[in-house]
Short mmCIF file of C-alpha atoms in Angstrom, two decimals:
data_model
loop_
_atom_site.label_atom_id
_atom_site.label_comp_id
_atom_site.label_asym_id
_atom_site.label_seq_id
_atom_site.Cartn_x
_atom_site.Cartn_y
_atom_site.Cartn_z
CA MET A 1 0.00 0.00 0.00
CA PRO A 2 1.39 3.45 -0.83
CA TYR A 3 1.53 4.95 2.64
CA TYR A 4 2.46 4.13 6.22
CA ARG A 5 -0.07 3.45 9.01
CA SER A 6 0.36 2.69 12.69
CA VAL A 7 -2.53 1.15 14.66
CA GLY A 8 -2.68 0.23 18.35
CA GLU A 9 0.40 -0.22 20.54
CA VAL A 10 3.87 -0.62 19.03
CA PRO A 11 7.32 -0.13 20.58
CA ARG A 12 9.44 2.85 19.61
CA LYS A 13 12.03 0.66 17.82
CA ARG A 14 11.35 -2.41 15.71
CA HIS A 15 12.63 -5.83 16.78
CA THR A 16 13.20 -4.72 20.36
CA GLN A 17 11.69 -5.97 23.61
CA PHE A 18 7.96 -5.23 23.84
CA ARG A 19 6.39 -6.78 26.89
CA GLN A 20 2.84 -7.67 27.89
CA PRO A 21 1.40 -6.63 31.29
CA ASP A 22 2.46 -10.01 32.75
CA GLY A 23 6.08 -9.41 31.66
CA SER A 24 6.12 -11.86 28.75
CA LEU A 25 7.17 -10.73 25.29
CA TYR A 26 4.66 -9.96 22.59
CA ALA A 27 5.30 -12.16 19.53
CA GLU A 28 6.43 -10.22 16.45
CA GLU A 29 5.18 -11.22 13.01
CA LEU A 30 6.68 -9.56 9.95
CA MET A 31 4.32 -9.91 6.98
CA GLY A 32 6.12 -8.86 3.80
CA GLN A 33 5.92 -9.19 0.03
CA GLU A 34 8.67 -10.39 -2.32
CA GLY A 35 10.77 -11.82 0.44
CA PHE A 36 12.17 -8.88 2.38
CA SER A 37 12.33 -6.62 -0.69
CA SER A 38 8.93 -4.92 -0.83
CA ASP A 39 6.07 -3.60 1.34
CA SER A 40 5.62 -5.09 4.79
CA SER A 41 3.97 -4.62 8.17
CA LEU A 42 5.06 -5.66 11.63
CA LEU A 43 2.38 -7.11 13.92
CA TYR A 44 2.54 -7.77 17.67
CA HIS A 45 0.61 -10.83 18.89
CA ARG A 46 -0.35 -11.84 22.42
CA HIS A 47 0.30 -15.48 21.42
CA LEU A 48 2.59 -17.21 18.95
CA PRO A 49 1.11 -16.88 15.43
CA THR A 50 2.86 -20.17 14.60
CA ALA A 51 1.03 -22.32 17.19
CA ILE A 52 -1.19 -24.84 15.41
CA VAL A 53 -2.62 -28.00 16.98
CA ALA A 54 -4.09 -29.73 13.89
CA ALA A 55 -3.94 -29.63 10.09
CA ASP A 56 -6.25 -31.43 7.66
CA GLU A 57 -6.65 -31.35 3.91
CA PHE A 58 -9.87 -29.57 2.97
CA THR A 59 -11.92 -30.01 -0.20
CA PRO A 60 -13.74 -26.80 -1.17
CA PRO A 61 -16.87 -26.70 -3.35
CA ALA A 62 -15.95 -28.03 -6.79
CA TRP A 63 -15.91 -25.92 -9.96
CA SER A 64 -14.37 -26.35 -13.39
CA ARG A 65 -13.53 -24.19 -16.40
CA VAL A 66 -13.67 -24.67 -20.16
CA PRO A 67 -12.28 -22.56 -23.03
CA ASN A 68 -14.45 -19.91 -24.66
CA LEU A 69 -15.29 -22.10 -27.66
CA PRO A 70 -16.61 -21.24 -30.10
CA LEU A 71 -14.97 -17.88 -29.54
CA LYS A 72 -17.72 -15.29 -29.11
CA PRO A 73 -18.84 -12.46 -26.85
CA ARG A 74 -20.74 -13.58 -23.77
CA HIS A 75 -23.35 -12.06 -21.45
CA LEU A 76 -23.66 -13.48 -17.93
CA ARG A 77 -26.62 -12.50 -15.74
CA THR A 78 -25.24 -12.78 -12.22
CA HIS A 79 -28.59 -12.05 -10.57
CA LYS A 80 -29.71 -15.47 -11.75
CA LEU A 81 -27.24 -16.84 -9.19
CA ASP A 82 -29.29 -15.51 -6.29
CA ALA A 83 -29.39 -18.63 -4.12
CA CYS A 84 -28.87 -17.35 -0.58
CA GLY A 85 -27.49 -19.25 2.37
CA ALA A 86 -23.91 -18.72 1.15
CA ASP A 87 -20.89 -17.32 2.91
CA PRO A 88 -18.65 -14.78 1.11
CA VAL A 89 -15.69 -17.18 0.70
CA LEU A 90 -16.84 -20.78 0.31
CA GLY A 91 -20.05 -19.65 -1.40
CA ARG A 92 -18.31 -17.95 -4.33
CA GLN A 93 -19.64 -18.95 -7.75
CA TYR A 94 -16.80 -18.78 -10.23
CA LEU A 95 -17.64 -17.21 -13.57
CA LEU A 96 -14.39 -16.65 -15.48
CA ALA A 97 -10.79 -17.72 -14.87
CA ASN A 98 -7.32 -18.13 -16.30
CA ASP A 99 -3.95 -18.91 -14.74
CA ASP A 100 -3.57 -15.33 -13.46
CA VAL A 101 -6.99 -14.47 -12.07
CA ARG A 102 -10.32 -15.97 -10.98
CA ILE A 103 -13.52 -13.90 -11.07
CA ALA A 104 -16.51 -14.95 -8.98
CA TYR A 105 -19.84 -13.64 -7.72
CA VAL A 106 -21.51 -14.35 -4.40
CA VAL A 107 -24.73 -13.38 -2.64
CA ALA A 108 -23.82 -13.80 1.03
CA ASP A 109 -26.06 -13.75 4.08
CA ARG A 110 -23.73 -15.29 6.68
CA PRO A 111 -20.14 -14.82 7.88
CA SER A 112 -17.31 -16.60 6.15
CA PRO A 113 -14.94 -18.83 8.09
CA LEU A 114 -11.54 -17.44 8.97
CA TYR A 115 -9.67 -17.57 5.69
CA ARG A 116 -6.20 -16.96 4.30
CA ASN A 117 -5.43 -16.84 0.58
CA ALA A 118 -1.75 -17.72 0.36
CA ILE A 119 -1.70 -17.59 -3.46
CA GLY A 120 -2.39 -13.93 -4.14
CA ASP A 121 -4.20 -10.72 -3.28
CA GLU A 122 -7.97 -10.42 -3.56
CA CYS A 123 -10.01 -7.46 -4.75
CA LEU A 124 -13.65 -7.47 -3.65
CA TYR A 125 -16.23 -5.10 -5.11
CA VAL A 126 -19.45 -4.57 -3.14
CA GLU A 127 -22.39 -4.32 -5.55
CA SER A 128 -24.92 -3.92 -2.74
CA GLY A 129 -25.29 -4.55 0.98
CA ALA A 130 -22.58 -4.04 3.57
CA VAL A 131 -19.72 -6.14 4.92
CA ARG A 132 -17.44 -5.96 7.94
CA VAL A 133 -13.95 -7.13 6.94
CA GLU A 134 -12.34 -8.52 10.10
CA SER A 135 -8.64 -9.37 10.06
CA THR A 136 -5.49 -9.54 12.13
CA PHE A 137 -5.10 -5.83 11.31
CA GLY A 138 -8.51 -4.83 12.73
CA ALA A 139 -11.98 -4.29 11.28
CA LEU A 140 -12.95 -2.34 8.18
CA GLY A 141 -16.54 -1.54 7.23
CA VAL A 142 -17.42 -1.49 3.52
CA THR A 143 -20.63 -0.86 1.62
CA ALA A 144 -22.03 -0.53 -1.91
CA GLY A 145 -19.45 0.84 -4.33
CA ASP A 146 -16.44 -0.05 -2.21
CA TYR A 147 -13.42 -1.95 -3.46
CA VAL A 148 -11.48 -3.89 -0.82
CA ILE A 149 -7.90 -5.07 -1.38
CA ILE A 150 -6.92 -7.95 0.90
CA PRO A 151 -3.19 -8.73 0.67
CA THR A 152 -1.88 -12.24 0.28
CA SER A 153 -1.98 -14.40 3.42
CA VAL A 154 -3.89 -11.99 5.66
CA VAL A 155 -6.14 -14.04 7.97
CA HIS A 156 -9.60 -12.52 7.68
CA ARG A 157 -13.31 -13.19 7.60
CA LEU A 158 -16.13 -11.38 5.82
CA VAL A 159 -19.26 -10.66 7.84
CA PRO A 160 -22.38 -9.36 6.02
CA VAL A 161 -24.16 -6.74 8.12
CA GLY A 162 -27.63 -5.23 7.88
CA ASP A 163 -30.92 -6.64 6.68
CA GLU A 164 -29.98 -7.52 3.10
CA PRO A 165 -27.45 -10.01 1.75
CA ALA A 166 -24.16 -8.69 0.44
CA ARG A 167 -23.56 -9.00 -3.29
CA LEU A 168 -19.84 -9.22 -4.06
CA LEU A 169 -17.78 -9.47 -7.23
CA THR A 170 -14.49 -11.10 -6.24
CA VAL A 171 -11.21 -10.97 -8.17
CA GLU A 172 -8.56 -13.42 -6.95
CA ALA A 173 -5.04 -12.84 -8.26
CA THR A 174 -1.97 -15.06 -8.35
CA GLY A 175 0.15 -12.12 -7.24
CA HIS A 176 -0.30 -8.60 -5.89
CA ILE A 177 -2.93 -5.97 -6.69
CA GLY A 178 -2.26 -2.27 -6.25
CA PRO A 179 -2.56 1.18 -7.79
CA PRO A 180 -1.08 1.56 -11.28
CA LYS A 181 2.59 2.47 -11.10
CA ARG A 182 2.05 5.53 -13.29
CA TYR A 183 -0.07 7.07 -10.50
CA LEU A 184 2.75 6.80 -7.93
CA SER A 185 5.99 8.60 -7.27
CA VAL A 186 9.21 6.62 -6.87
CA ARG A 187 8.54 6.68 -3.11
CA GLY A 188 4.94 5.50 -3.42
CA GLN A 189 2.99 8.76 -3.07
CA PHE A 190 -0.02 9.30 -5.32
CA LEU A 191 0.85 11.89 -7.97
CA GLU A 192 -1.23 14.92 -8.90
CA HIS A 193 -2.65 13.34 -12.07
CA SER A 194 -3.93 10.27 -10.20
CA PRO A 195 -7.75 9.89 -10.19
CA TYR A 196 -7.63 9.06 -6.45
CA CYS A 197 -5.24 9.68 -3.58
CA GLU A 198 -4.37 8.77 0.02
CA ARG A 199 -7.33 10.74 1.39
CA ASP A 200 -9.68 8.38 -0.45
CA VAL A 201 -8.14 5.22 1.02
CA ARG A 202 -9.40 3.65 4.26
CA GLY A 203 -7.67 1.10 6.46
CA PRO A 204 -8.36 -0.50 9.86
CA GLY A 205 -8.33 2.11 12.64
CA GLU A 206 -7.93 0.03 15.80
CA PRO A 207 -7.02 -3.51 16.85
CA LEU A 208 -9.63 -6.27 16.87
CA LEU A 209 -8.97 -8.56 19.83
CA ILE A 210 -10.73 -11.92 20.27
CA ASP A 211 -9.69 -14.33 23.02
CA GLU A 212 -10.52 -17.88 21.91
CA GLU A 213 -8.73 -21.22 21.69
CA ASP A 214 -8.70 -24.01 19.09
CA VAL A 215 -9.83 -21.84 16.16
CA GLU A 216 -10.33 -23.04 12.57
CA VAL A 217 -8.59 -21.20 9.73
CA TYR A 218 -9.02 -22.25 6.09
CA VAL A 219 -5.94 -21.67 3.93
CA ARG A 220 -5.76 -21.82 0.15
CA HIS A 221 -2.19 -22.36 -0.98
CA ARG A 222 0.04 -23.41 -3.85
CA SER A 223 0.37 -27.07 -4.73
CA ARG A 224 1.62 -29.28 -7.52
CA ALA A 225 -1.02 -29.74 -10.24
CA SER A 226 -2.48 -33.24 -10.12
CA ARG A 227 -3.01 -33.40 -13.89
CA PRO A 228 -2.13 -31.32 -16.97
CA GLY A 229 -4.24 -28.18 -17.08
CA ALA A 230 -5.39 -28.53 -13.48
CA SER A 231 -5.26 -25.61 -11.07
CA ALA A 232 -2.15 -25.94 -8.91
CA THR A 233 -3.89 -25.03 -5.67
CA ALA A 234 -4.94 -26.86 -2.53
CA TRP A 235 -6.69 -26.09 0.76
CA THR A 236 -5.71 -26.93 4.32
CA ARG A 237 -7.83 -26.49 7.44
CA TYR A 238 -5.70 -25.55 10.44
CA ILE A 239 -6.67 -25.46 14.08
CA TYR A 240 -4.80 -22.60 15.79
CA ALA A 241 -4.11 -22.84 19.51
CA HIS A 242 -5.28 -19.22 19.90
CA HIS A 243 -7.44 -16.93 17.82
CA PRO A 244 -5.36 -15.09 15.18
CA PHE A 245 -7.11 -11.83 16.14
CA ASP A 246 -4.80 -11.20 19.08
CA VAL A 247 -2.75 -8.34 17.58
CA VAL A 248 -2.41 -5.38 19.97
CA GLY A 249 -0.71 -3.17 17.40
CA TRP A 250 0.99 -3.03 14.01
CA ASP A 251 2.64 -0.61 11.65
CA GLY A 252 3.77 -0.60 8.04
CA HIS A 253 2.58 -0.32 4.47
CA LEU A 254 0.81 -3.68 4.06
CA TYR A 255 -2.80 -4.08 5.27
CA PRO A 256 -6.36 -4.53 3.97
CA TRP A 257 -7.68 -1.28 2.54
CA ALA A 258 -10.83 0.06 0.93
CA PHE A 259 -11.55 2.63 -1.76
CA SER A 260 -14.97 3.72 -3.03
CA ILE A 261 -15.66 3.77 -6.74
CA HIS A 262 -17.59 6.99 -6.00
CA ASP A 263 -14.28 8.65 -5.07
CA PHE A 264 -12.72 7.88 -8.46
CA GLU A 265 -12.30 11.18 -10.33
CA PRO A 266 -12.85 10.54 -14.04
CA ILE A 267 -10.42 11.81 -16.66
CA THR A 268 -12.28 13.29 -19.63
CA GLY A 269 -11.34 14.90 -22.94
CA ARG A 270 -12.65 16.67 -26.02
CA VAL A 271 -12.85 13.35 -27.86
CA HIS A 272 -13.45 9.84 -26.59
CA GLN A 273 -10.85 8.66 -24.05
CA PRO A 274 -9.59 5.04 -24.13
CA PRO A 275 -10.04 2.62 -21.20
CA PRO A 276 -6.59 3.24 -19.60
CA VAL A 277 -7.93 6.57 -18.25
CA HIS A 278 -10.34 4.49 -16.14
CA GLN A 279 -7.65 2.21 -14.69
CA THR A 280 -7.91 1.82 -10.92
CA PHE A 281 -5.68 -1.16 -10.04
CA GLN A 282 -3.14 -3.43 -11.68
CA GLY A 283 -2.43 -7.09 -11.00
CA PRO A 284 -0.32 -9.82 -12.61
CA ASN A 285 -1.37 -9.83 -16.29
CA PHE A 286 -4.62 -7.95 -15.67
CA VAL A 287 -5.98 -4.50 -14.84
CA ILE A 288 -9.14 -3.29 -13.09
CA CYS A 289 -10.90 -0.14 -14.32
CA SER A 290 -13.81 1.97 -13.01
CA PHE A 291 -16.40 3.56 -15.28
CA VAL A 292 -18.18 6.24 -13.27
CA PRO A 293 -20.73 9.02 -13.93
CA ARG A 294 -18.89 11.75 -15.81
CA LYS A 295 -18.97 14.59 -18.28
CA VAL A 296 -18.36 13.15 -21.72
CA ASP A 297 -16.54 14.33 -24.82
CA TYR A 298 -17.00 18.03 -25.55
CA HIS A 299 -15.58 18.44 -29.06
CA PRO A 300 -18.41 19.89 -31.18
CA GLN A 301 -18.25 16.86 -33.48
CA ALA A 302 -17.65 14.27 -30.74
CA ILE A 303 -19.28 10.83 -30.66
CA PRO A 304 -19.35 10.09 -26.92
CA VAL A 305 -19.76 6.29 -27.00
CA PRO A 306 -16.72 4.06 -27.73
CA TYR A 307 -15.66 3.35 -31.28
CA ASN A 308 -15.53 -0.26 -32.44
CA HIS A 309 -12.29 -1.65 -31.10
CA HIS A 310 -10.29 -4.84 -31.22
CA ASN A 311 -8.02 -5.33 -28.23
CA VAL A 312 -5.73 -7.89 -29.82
CA ASP A 313 -3.85 -8.66 -26.60
CA SER A 314 -6.62 -8.83 -23.98
CA ASP A 315 -10.01 -10.18 -23.00
CA GLU A 316 -12.38 -7.51 -21.66
CA MET A 317 -14.84 -8.29 -18.87
CA LEU A 318 -17.27 -5.57 -17.78
CA PHE A 319 -19.52 -5.80 -14.69
CA TYR A 320 -22.47 -3.40 -14.91
CA THR A 321 -23.27 -2.18 -11.43
CA GLY A 322 -25.38 0.97 -11.77
CA GLY A 323 -26.79 3.71 -13.94
CA ASN A 324 -27.43 3.43 -17.68
CA TYR A 325 -24.64 2.04 -19.84
CA GLU A 326 -25.43 3.82 -23.11
CA ALA A 327 -23.21 1.79 -25.45
CA ARG A 328 -24.97 -1.48 -24.50
CA ARG A 329 -28.59 -0.27 -24.73
CA GLY A 330 -30.74 -2.85 -26.53
CA SER A 331 -28.42 -5.79 -25.84
CA GLY A 332 -30.16 -7.13 -22.73
CA ILE A 333 -27.50 -5.79 -20.37
CA GLU A 334 -28.97 -5.03 -16.93
CA GLN A 335 -27.95 -4.48 -13.31
CA GLY A 336 -25.47 -7.20 -12.34
CA SER A 337 -24.73 -8.22 -15.94
CA ILE A 338 -21.24 -9.22 -17.04
CA SER A 339 -20.12 -8.93 -20.65
CA LEU A 340 -17.06 -10.75 -21.95
CA HIS A 341 -15.52 -9.50 -25.20
CA PRO A 342 -12.57 -11.76 -25.99
CA ALA A 343 -9.39 -11.04 -27.91
CA GLY A 344 -9.98 -12.16 -31.48
CA PHE A 345 -13.40 -10.46 -31.61
CA THR A 346 -14.03 -6.85 -32.62
CA HIS A 347 -16.57 -5.27 -30.30
CA GLY A 348 -18.24 -1.92 -29.97
CA PRO A 349 -21.49 -0.08 -29.25
CA GLN A 350 -24.85 -1.59 -30.09
CA PRO A 351 -26.53 -0.57 -33.38
CA GLY A 352 -27.76 3.03 -33.19
CA ALA A 353 -25.83 3.87 -30.02
CA ALA A 354 -23.33 6.15 -31.76
CA GLU A 355 -26.04 8.28 -33.39
CA ARG A 356 -28.13 8.42 -30.20
CA ALA A 357 -25.16 9.60 -28.14
CA ILE A 358 -24.35 12.64 -30.28
CA GLY A 359 -25.02 15.77 -28.25
CA ALA A 360 -24.95 14.01 -24.87
CA ASP A 361 -22.87 15.84 -22.28
CA TYR A 362 -23.08 13.40 -19.36
CA PHE A 363 -23.16 9.62 -18.87
CA ASP A 364 -24.71 8.17 -15.73
CA GLU A 365 -23.03 4.77 -15.67
CA LEU A 366 -21.21 2.62 -13.14
CA ALA A 367 -19.19 -0.42 -14.15
CA VAL A 368 -16.10 -2.41 -13.13
CA MET A 369 -13.87 -3.72 -15.90
CA VAL A 370 -11.25 -6.45 -15.72
CA ASP A 371 -8.95 -6.71 -18.74
CA THR A 372 -6.78 -9.84 -18.83
CA PHE A 373 -3.79 -10.54 -21.04
CA ARG A 374 -4.45 -14.25 -21.18
CA PRO A 375 -7.75 -15.73 -22.41
CA LEU A 376 -10.51 -16.14 -19.86
CA ASP A 377 -12.12 -19.57 -19.57
CA LEU A 378 -15.78 -20.03 -18.70
CA CYS A 379 -16.72 -21.65 -15.41
CA ASP A 380 -19.80 -23.76 -14.67
CA PRO A 381 -21.82 -21.09 -12.77
CA GLY A 382 -21.04 -18.56 -15.50
CA LEU A 383 -22.37 -20.87 -18.20
CA SER A 384 -25.49 -21.52 -16.11
CA CYS A 385 -26.46 -17.83 -16.17
CA GLU A 386 -25.44 -17.02 -19.75
CA ASP A 387 -27.74 -15.15 -22.13
CA PRO A 388 -27.25 -17.25 -25.30
CA GLY A 389 -28.54 -14.55 -27.64
CA TYR A 390 -26.05 -11.81 -26.77
CA ALA A 391 -23.50 -12.56 -29.50
CA TRP A 392 -26.07 -11.90 -32.24
CA THR A 393 -27.40 -8.55 -30.94
CA TRP A 394 -25.18 -6.48 -33.29
CA SER A 395 -26.62 -8.20 -36.36
CA GLY A 396 -30.17 -8.45 -35.10
CA ARG A 397 -30.30 -12.08 -36.16
CA THR A 398 -30.40 -15.35 -34.21
CA ALA A 399 -27.84 -18.14 -34.32
#
């Protein structure tokens, strides 16, 4: 994370004696990325964070993926996946995936178990509802429109709050997710041209202390693939001697953090601006962009909707999460829809959209885009909610 935070009690110097009221030492835990060569935080536990009393292999809910064949644009209606009774981790319904990223949707009405993703960072987007993100770093409340970045290996749980279930789009990386490098100075400060800055970012504000023993934690971790093409991941269920939420203080640059899409300041121009102006985060071989309500192109001859374009190096996934997405009018796109426009297919606005948009000065749209630089496969839940007629909406014909 680009800036330093200190929460709770920490000693004046790192790696020095820091004692509990009974005279025993607090247990230090350094959580760092890229060995000891990148961002880190130093946490102080009441108990040893290494003390486990049991470990068992765990089999999560099964899902599989298949190539996008025949190659064509897809429309997934996530609100058809509205079965409740799910938790925000084990209840995820995977839609699209490749070897760099997995994209899922979940409608959650109960807390997740304690969970640690030891493969990569996760980015959660809250479509609706509210969630309390509890972790070893403290608690963080998030609501509709919030992104949450949870760094690799942070023990956490997600607790829906309020009267309605939480709808979450989840993006699981195989590496780290953060602000685009072009927004940051060499020392990690947001630059003046960045569409958001440190004031827009929220992190845990105080420790979260729970005193329990023999606590389950589910860990997803790297493993050798059991067969060609299989996902090289596995799960283990640990029993910790003491609850991991026993951290009295921490400091550093690595922690769960939230940012609201409503705080993203759009970059506009006299003629249509390409998707990189909407970029919000970058991950390994993918980017995440935010399309927000904004003033549109103001050249007197401007056509505000996108031109037909062929991104030869990337698949484009767009999650429609509010407002009126003008370029897709007439295609069946609705709240909660996901469109997938793969590399190898030229895509663009629906018939008539360019003419209709002329003279518009404002677009009221809200969408989250994930562009990947390897092809996205289709997962079982995604296929189950697909609109099979979407690919033919530009021609007005049926298959």
